[in-house]
mmCIF file of C-alpha atoms and ligand atoms in Angstrom:
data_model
loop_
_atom_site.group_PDB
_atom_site.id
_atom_site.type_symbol
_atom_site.label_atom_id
_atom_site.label_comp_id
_atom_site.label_asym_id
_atom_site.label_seq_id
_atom_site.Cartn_x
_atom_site.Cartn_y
_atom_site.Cartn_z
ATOM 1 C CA UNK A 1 -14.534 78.311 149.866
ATOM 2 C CA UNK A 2 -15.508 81.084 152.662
ATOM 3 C CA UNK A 3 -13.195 79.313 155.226
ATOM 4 C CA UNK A 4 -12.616 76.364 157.418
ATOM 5 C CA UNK A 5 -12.414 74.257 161.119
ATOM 6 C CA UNK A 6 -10.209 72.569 161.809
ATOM 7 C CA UNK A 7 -10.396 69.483 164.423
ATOM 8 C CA UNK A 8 -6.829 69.014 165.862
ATOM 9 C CA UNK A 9 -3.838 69.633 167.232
ATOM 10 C CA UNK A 10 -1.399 69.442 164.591
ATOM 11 C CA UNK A 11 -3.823 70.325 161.837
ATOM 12 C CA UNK A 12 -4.126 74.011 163.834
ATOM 13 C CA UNK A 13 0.116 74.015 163.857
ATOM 14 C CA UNK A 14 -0.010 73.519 160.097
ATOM 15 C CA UNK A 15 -2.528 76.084 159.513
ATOM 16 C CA UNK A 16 -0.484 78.398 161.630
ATOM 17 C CA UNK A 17 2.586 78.033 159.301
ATOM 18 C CA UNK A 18 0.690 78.808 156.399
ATOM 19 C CA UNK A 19 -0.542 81.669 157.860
ATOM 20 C CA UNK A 20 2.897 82.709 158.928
ATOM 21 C CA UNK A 21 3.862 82.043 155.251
ATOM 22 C CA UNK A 22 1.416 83.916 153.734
ATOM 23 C CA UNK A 23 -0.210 80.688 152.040
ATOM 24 C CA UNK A 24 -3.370 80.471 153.934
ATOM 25 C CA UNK A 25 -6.065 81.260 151.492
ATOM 26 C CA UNK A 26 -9.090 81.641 153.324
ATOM 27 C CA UNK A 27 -10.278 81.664 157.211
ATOM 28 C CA UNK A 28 -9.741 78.759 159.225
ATOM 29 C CA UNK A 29 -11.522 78.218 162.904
ATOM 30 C CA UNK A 30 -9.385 76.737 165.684
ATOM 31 C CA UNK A 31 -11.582 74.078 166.803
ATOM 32 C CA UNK A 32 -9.455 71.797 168.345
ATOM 33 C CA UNK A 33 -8.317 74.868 170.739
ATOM 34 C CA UNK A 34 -11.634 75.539 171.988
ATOM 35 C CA UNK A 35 -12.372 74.586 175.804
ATOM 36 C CA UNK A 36 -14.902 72.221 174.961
ATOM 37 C CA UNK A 37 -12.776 70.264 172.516
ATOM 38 C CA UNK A 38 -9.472 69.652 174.185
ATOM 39 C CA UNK A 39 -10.482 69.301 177.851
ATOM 40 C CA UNK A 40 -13.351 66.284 177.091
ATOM 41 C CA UNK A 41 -12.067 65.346 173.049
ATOM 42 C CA UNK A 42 -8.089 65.117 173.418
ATOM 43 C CA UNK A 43 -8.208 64.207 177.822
ATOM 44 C CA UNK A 44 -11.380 62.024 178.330
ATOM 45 C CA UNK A 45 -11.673 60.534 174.748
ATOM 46 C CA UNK A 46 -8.384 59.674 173.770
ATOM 47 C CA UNK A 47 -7.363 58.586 177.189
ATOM 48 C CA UNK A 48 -10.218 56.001 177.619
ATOM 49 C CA UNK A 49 -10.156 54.741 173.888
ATOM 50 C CA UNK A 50 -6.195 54.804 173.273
ATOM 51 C CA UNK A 51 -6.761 51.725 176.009
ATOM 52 C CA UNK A 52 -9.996 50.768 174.519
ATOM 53 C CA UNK A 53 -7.980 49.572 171.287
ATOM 54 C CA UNK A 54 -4.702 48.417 173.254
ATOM 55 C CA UNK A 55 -6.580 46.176 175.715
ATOM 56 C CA UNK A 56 -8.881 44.619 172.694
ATOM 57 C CA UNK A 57 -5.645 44.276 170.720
ATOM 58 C CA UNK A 58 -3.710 42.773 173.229
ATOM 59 C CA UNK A 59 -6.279 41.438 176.078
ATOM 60 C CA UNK A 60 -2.844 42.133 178.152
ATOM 61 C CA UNK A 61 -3.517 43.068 181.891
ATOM 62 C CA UNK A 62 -2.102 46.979 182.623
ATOM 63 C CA UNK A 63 -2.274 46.809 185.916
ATOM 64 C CA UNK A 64 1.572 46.298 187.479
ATOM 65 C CA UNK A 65 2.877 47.473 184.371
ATOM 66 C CA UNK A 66 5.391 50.379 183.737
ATOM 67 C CA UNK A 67 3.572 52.465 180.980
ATOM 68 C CA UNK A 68 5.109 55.245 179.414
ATOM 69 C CA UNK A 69 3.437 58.308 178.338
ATOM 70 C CA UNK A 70 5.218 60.719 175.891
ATOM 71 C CA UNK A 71 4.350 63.709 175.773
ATOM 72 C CA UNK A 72 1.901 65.496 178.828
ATOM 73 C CA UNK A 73 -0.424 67.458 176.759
ATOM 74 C CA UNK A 74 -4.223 67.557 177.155
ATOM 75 C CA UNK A 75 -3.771 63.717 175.285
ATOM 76 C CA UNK A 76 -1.123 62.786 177.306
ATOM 77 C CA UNK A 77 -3.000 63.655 180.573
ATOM 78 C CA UNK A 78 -5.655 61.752 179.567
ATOM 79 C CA UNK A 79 -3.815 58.368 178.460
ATOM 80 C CA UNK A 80 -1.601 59.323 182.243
ATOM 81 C CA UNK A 81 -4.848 59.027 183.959
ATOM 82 C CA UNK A 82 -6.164 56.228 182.224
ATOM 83 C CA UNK A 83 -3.351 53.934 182.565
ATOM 84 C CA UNK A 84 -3.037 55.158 186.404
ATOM 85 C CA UNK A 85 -6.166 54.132 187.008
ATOM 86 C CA UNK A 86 -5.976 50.775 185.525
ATOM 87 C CA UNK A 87 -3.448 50.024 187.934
ATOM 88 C CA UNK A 88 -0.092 50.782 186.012
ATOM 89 C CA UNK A 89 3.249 52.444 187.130
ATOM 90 C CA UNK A 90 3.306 55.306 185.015
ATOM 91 C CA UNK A 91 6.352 57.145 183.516
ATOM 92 C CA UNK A 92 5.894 60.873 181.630
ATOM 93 C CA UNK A 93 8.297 62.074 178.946
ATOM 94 C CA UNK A 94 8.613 65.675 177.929
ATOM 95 C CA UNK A 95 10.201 68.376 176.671
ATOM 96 C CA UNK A 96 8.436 71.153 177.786
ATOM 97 C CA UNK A 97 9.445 71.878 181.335
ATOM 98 C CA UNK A 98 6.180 73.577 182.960
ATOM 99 C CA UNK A 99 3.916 70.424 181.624
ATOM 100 C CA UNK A 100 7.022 67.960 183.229
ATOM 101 C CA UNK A 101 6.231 69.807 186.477
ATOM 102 C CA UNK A 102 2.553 68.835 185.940
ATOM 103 C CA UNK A 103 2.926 65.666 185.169
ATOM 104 C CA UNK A 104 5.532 65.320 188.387
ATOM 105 C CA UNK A 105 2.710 66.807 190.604
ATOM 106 C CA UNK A 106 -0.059 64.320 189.473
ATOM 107 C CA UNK A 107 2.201 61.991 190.960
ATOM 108 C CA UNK A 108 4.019 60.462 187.813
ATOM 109 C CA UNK A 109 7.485 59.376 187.260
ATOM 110 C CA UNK A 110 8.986 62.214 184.921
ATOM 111 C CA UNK A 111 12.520 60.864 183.006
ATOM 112 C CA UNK A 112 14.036 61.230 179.578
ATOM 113 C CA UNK A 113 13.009 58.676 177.150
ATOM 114 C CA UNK A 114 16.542 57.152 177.402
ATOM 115 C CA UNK A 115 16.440 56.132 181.113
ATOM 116 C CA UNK A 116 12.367 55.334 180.656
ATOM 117 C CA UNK A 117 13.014 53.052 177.651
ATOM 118 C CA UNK A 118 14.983 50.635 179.890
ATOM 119 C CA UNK A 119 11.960 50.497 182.366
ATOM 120 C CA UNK A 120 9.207 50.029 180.079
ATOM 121 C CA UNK A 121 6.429 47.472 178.875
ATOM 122 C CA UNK A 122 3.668 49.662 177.400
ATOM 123 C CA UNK A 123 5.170 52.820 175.773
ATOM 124 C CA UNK A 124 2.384 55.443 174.229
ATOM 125 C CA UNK A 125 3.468 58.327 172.376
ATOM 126 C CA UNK A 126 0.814 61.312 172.268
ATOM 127 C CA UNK A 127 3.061 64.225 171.063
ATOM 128 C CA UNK A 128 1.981 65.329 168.091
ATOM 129 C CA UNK A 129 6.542 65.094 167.042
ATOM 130 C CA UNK A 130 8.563 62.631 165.127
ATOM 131 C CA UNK A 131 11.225 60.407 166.504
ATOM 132 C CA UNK A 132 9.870 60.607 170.002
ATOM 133 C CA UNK A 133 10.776 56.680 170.223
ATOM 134 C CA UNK A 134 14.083 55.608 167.844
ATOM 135 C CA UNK A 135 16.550 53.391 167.661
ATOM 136 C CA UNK A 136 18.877 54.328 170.711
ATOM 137 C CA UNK A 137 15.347 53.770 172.737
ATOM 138 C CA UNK A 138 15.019 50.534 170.838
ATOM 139 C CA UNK A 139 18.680 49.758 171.532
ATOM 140 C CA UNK A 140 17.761 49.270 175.508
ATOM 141 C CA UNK A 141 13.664 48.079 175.555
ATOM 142 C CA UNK A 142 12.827 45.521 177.497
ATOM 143 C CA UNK A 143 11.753 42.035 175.675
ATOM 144 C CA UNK A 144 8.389 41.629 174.809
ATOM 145 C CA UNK A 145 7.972 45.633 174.859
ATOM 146 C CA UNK A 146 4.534 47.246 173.528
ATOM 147 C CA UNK A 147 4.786 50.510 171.328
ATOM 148 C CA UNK A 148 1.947 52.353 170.551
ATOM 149 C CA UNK A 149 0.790 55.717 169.278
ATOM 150 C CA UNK A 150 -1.963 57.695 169.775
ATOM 151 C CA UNK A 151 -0.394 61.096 168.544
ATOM 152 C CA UNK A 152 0.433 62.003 164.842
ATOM 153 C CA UNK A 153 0.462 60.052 162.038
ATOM 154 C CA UNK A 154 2.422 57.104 162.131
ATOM 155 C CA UNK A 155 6.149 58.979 162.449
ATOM 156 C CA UNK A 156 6.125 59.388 166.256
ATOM 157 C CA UNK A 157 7.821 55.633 166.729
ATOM 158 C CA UNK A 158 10.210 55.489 164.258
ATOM 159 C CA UNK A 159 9.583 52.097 162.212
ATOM 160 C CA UNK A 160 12.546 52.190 159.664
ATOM 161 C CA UNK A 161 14.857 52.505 162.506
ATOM 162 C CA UNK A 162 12.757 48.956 163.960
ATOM 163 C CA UNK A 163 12.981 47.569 160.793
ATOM 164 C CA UNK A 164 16.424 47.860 160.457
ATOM 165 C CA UNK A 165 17.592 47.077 163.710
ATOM 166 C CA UNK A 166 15.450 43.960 163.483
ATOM 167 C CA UNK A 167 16.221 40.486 161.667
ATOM 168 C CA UNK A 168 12.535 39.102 160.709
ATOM 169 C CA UNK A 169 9.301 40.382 161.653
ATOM 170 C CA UNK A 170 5.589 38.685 161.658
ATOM 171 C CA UNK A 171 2.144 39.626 162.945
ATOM 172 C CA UNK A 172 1.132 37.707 165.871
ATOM 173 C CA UNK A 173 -2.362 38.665 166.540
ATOM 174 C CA UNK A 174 -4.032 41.725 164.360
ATOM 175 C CA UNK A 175 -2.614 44.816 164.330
ATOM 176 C CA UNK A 176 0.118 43.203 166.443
ATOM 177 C CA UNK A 177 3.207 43.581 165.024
ATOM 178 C CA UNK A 178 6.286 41.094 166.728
ATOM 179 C CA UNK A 179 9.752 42.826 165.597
ATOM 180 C CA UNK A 180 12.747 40.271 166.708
ATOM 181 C CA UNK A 181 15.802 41.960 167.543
ATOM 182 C CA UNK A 182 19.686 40.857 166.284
ATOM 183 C CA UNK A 183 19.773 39.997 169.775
ATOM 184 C CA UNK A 184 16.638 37.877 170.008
ATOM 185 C CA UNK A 185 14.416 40.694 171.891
ATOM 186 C CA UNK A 186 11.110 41.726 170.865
ATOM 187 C CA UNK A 187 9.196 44.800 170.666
ATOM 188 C CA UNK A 188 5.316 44.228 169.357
ATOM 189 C CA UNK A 189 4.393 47.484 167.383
ATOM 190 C CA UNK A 190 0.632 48.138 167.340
ATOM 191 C CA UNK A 191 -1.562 49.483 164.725
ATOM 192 C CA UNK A 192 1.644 50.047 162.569
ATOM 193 C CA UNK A 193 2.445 52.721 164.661
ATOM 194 C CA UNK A 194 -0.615 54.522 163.340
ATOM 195 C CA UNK A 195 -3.204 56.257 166.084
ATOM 196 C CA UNK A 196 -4.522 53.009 167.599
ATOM 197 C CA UNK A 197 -6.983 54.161 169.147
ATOM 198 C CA UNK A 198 -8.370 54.813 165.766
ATOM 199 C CA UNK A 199 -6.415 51.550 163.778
ATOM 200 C CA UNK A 200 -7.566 49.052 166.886
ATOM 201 C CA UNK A 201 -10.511 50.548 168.463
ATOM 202 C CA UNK A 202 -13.632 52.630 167.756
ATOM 203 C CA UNK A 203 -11.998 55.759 168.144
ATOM 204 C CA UNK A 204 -13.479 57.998 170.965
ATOM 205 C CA UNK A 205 -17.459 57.759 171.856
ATOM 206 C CA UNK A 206 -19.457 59.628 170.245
ATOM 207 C CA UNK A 207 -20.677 61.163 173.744
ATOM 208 C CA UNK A 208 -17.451 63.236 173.602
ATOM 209 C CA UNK A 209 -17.360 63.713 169.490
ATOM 210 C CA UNK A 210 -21.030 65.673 170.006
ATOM 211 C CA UNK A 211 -19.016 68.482 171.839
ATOM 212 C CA UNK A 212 -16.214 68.455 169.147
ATOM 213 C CA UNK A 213 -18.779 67.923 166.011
ATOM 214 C CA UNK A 214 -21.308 70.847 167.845
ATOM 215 C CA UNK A 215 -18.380 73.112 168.267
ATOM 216 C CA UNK A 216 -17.310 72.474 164.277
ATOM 217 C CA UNK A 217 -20.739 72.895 162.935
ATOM 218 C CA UNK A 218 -21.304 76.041 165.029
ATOM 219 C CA UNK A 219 -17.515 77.263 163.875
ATOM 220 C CA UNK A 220 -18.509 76.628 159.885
ATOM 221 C CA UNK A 221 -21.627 79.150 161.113
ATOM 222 C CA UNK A 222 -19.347 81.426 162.177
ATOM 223 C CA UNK A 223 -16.908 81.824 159.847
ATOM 224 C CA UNK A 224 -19.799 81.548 157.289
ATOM 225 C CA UNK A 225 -20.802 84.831 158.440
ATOM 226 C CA UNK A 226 -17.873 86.314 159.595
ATOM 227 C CA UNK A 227 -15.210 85.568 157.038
ATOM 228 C CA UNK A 228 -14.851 88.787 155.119
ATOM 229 C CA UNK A 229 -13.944 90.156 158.304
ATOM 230 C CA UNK A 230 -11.507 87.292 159.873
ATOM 231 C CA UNK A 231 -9.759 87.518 156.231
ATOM 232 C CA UNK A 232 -6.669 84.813 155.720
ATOM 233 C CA UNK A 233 -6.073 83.920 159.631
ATOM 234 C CA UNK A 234 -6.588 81.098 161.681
ATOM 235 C CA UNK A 235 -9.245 82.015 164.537
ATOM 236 C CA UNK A 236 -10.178 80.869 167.758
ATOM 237 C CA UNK A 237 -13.597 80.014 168.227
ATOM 238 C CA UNK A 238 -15.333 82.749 169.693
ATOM 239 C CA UNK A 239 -16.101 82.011 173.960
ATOM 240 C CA UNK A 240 -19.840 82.720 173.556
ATOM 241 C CA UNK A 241 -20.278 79.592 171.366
ATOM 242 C CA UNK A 242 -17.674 77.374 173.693
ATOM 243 C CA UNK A 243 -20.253 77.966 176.464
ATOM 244 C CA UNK A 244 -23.180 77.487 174.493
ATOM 245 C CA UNK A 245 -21.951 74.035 173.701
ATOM 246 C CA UNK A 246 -20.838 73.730 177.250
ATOM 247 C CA UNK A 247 -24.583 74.712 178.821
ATOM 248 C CA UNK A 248 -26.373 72.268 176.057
ATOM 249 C CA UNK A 249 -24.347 69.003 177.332
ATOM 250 C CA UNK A 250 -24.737 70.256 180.594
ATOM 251 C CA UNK A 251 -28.473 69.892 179.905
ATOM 252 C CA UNK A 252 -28.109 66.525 177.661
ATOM 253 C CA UNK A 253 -26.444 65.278 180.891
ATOM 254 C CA UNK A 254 -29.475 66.143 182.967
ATOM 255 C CA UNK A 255 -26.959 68.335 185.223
ATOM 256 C CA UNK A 256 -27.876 72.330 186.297
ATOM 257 C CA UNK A 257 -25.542 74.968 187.504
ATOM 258 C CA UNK A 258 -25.989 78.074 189.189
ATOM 259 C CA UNK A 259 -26.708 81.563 188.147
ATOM 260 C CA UNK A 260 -24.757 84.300 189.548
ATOM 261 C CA UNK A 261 -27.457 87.090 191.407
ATOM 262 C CA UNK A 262 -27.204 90.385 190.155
ATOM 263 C CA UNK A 263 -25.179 92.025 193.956
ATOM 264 C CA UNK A 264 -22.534 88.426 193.057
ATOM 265 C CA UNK A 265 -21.674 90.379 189.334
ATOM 266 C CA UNK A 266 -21.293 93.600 190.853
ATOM 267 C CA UNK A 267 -19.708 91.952 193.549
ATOM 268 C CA UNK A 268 -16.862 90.005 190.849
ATOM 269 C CA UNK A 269 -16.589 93.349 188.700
ATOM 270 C CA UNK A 270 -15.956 96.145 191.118
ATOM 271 C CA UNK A 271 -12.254 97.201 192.594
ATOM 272 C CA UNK A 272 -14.548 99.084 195.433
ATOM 273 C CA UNK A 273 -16.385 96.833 197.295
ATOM 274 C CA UNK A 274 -15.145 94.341 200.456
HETATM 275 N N1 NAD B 301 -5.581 59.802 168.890
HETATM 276 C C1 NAD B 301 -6.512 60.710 168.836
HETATM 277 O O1 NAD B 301 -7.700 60.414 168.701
HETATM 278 C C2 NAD B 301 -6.131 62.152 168.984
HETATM 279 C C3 NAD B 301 -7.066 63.073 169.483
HETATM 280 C C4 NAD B 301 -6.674 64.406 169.626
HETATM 281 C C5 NAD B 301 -5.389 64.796 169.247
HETATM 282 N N2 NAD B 301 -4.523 63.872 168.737
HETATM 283 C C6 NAD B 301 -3.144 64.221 168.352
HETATM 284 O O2 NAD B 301 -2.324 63.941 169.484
HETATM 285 C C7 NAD B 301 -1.179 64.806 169.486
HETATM 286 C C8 NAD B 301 -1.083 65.511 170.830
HETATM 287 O O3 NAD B 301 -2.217 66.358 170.993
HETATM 288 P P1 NAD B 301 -2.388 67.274 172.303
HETATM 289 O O4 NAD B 301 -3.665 68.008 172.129
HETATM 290 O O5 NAD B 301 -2.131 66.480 173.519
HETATM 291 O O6 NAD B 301 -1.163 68.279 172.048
HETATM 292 P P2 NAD B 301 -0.396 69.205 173.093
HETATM 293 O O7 NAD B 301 0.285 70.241 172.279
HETATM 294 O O8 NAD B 301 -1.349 69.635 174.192
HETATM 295 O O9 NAD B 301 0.662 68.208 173.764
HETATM 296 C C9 NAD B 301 1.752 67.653 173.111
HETATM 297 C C10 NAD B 301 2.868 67.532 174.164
HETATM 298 O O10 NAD B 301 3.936 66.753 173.608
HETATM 299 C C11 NAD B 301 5.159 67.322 174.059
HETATM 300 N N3 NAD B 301 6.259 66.882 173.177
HETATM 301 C C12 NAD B 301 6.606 67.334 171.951
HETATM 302 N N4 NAD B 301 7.681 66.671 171.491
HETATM 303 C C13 NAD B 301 8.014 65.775 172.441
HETATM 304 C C14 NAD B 301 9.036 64.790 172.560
HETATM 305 N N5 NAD B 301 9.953 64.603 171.584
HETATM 306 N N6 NAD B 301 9.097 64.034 173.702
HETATM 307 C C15 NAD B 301 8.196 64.224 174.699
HETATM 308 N N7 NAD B 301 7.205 65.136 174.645
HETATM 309 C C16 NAD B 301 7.115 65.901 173.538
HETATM 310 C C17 NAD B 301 4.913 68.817 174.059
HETATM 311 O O11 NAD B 301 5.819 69.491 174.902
HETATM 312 C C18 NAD B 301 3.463 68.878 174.576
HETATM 313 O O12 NAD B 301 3.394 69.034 175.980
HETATM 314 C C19 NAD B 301 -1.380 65.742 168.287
HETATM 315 O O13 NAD B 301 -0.682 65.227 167.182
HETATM 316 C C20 NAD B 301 -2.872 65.673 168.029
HETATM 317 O O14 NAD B 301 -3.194 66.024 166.719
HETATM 318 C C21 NAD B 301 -4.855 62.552 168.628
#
């Protein structure tokens, strides 16, 4: 093996460990950190089809409802704006204080999960963590609350806290799970807490995965070529091919930009001129 992309978020957090560890054995590409991947990929793909497979699952109506987002990274903002334009109140949960200001500015309630667990009726985790929803949260949900993930795995809502805080369970509808409570509330978990926009949809459209897909086959290229040099690190991928994939769906899209003129360079470069 000459090396490696890799596709997302927490993938590239793993592979950073390793490399920190010493236990990364060949290159490995940073797709997933590339402009063209997380700004369409993680914000326009997941956003739309996280509601693509909650609406199909449920055929609920969003708008009116308090969603809540956990977790405003470049998923998170997508999933925000999704569910704001659908017509939902929409509550943000973070830990990281500059991207709870960001979320605040867009115009979203920002809250612990504690005080946004009461308020509730869609909750979508998108944090890439464990435990983000747990039984404390569970303790004070609304009846008849959704939970759904769209981040890591299937450990961001914790289910053997559910499970134990629950007396029966059954599946109401597929990939609806309905949890009943000691004290006869329910919470319906979807997908069994696994992504659901990839358990109970189609996963994102394949007019955003041929940014992601260019940007891994052109990575692969790269680090074909270049991986004696890289050595045992993890790698961004290099700007010149981010734009490249950039200007080619800007020309699949039928849609032309301007060139800067030759005095508008010299213009952006020098310290001299007015
Ligand atoms: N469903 C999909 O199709 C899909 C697509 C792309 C990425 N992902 C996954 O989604 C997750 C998020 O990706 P991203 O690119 O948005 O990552 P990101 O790093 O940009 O954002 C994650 C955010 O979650 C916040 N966070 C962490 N722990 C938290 C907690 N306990 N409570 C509230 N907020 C918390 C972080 O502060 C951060 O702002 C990753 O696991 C990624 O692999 C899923």
């Amino acid at each position: 093996v000459r090396g490696g992309a890799e596709e997302t978020t927490t993938g590239i957090l793993r592979l950073k460990a390793m490399e920190r560890d010493g236990a990364l054995r060949f290159p490995m590409v940073a797709v997933n950190d590339a402009y063209c991947k997380y700004l369409f990929d993680n914000r326009y793909g997941t956003g739309q089809s996280v509601f693509d497979g909650i609406n199909r699952t449920t055929n609920l109506v969003v708008a009116g409802k308090t969603v809540v987002v956990s977790g405003y990274g470049w998923c998170g903002k997508g999933v925000a704006m999704r569910a704001k334009g659908l017509g939902a109140n929409v509550v943000v949960t973070e830990v990281d204080a500059i991207r709870a200001v960001e979320a605040y500015m867009d115009g979203f309630a920002v809250m612990p999960m504690l005080e946004a667990a009461k308020i509730g009726d869609i909750f979508i985790t998108v944090t890439g963590n464990r435990d983000v929803i747990r039984g404390e949260h569970y303790a004070v949900m609304k009846d008849g609350a959704l939970l759904a993930n769209a981040g890591h795995f299937d450990v961001e809502v914790n289910k053997p806290d559910l499970e134990a805080l629950s007396v029966s369970k059954r599946t109401v509808r597929k990939n609806i799970e309905e949890f009943r409570l000691k004290d006869g509330r329910r919470l319906y978990l979807l997908a069994e807490g696994r992504l659901v926009n990839l358990a109970a949809g189609d996963g994102h459209p394949a007019e955003i995965m041929d940014m992601t897909f260019a940007l891994q086959a052109m990575a692969l290229k790269y680090v074909n070529e270049a991986h004696e040099s890289i050595g045992r690190r993890v790698v961004n991928v290099p700007y010149e091919i981010d734009e490249q994939v950039a200007r080619l769906k800007l020309e699949s899209l039928g849609a032309a930009i301007d060139r800067l003129s030759d005095d508008q360079k010299r213009y952006l470069e020098s310290w001299q001129e007015h």
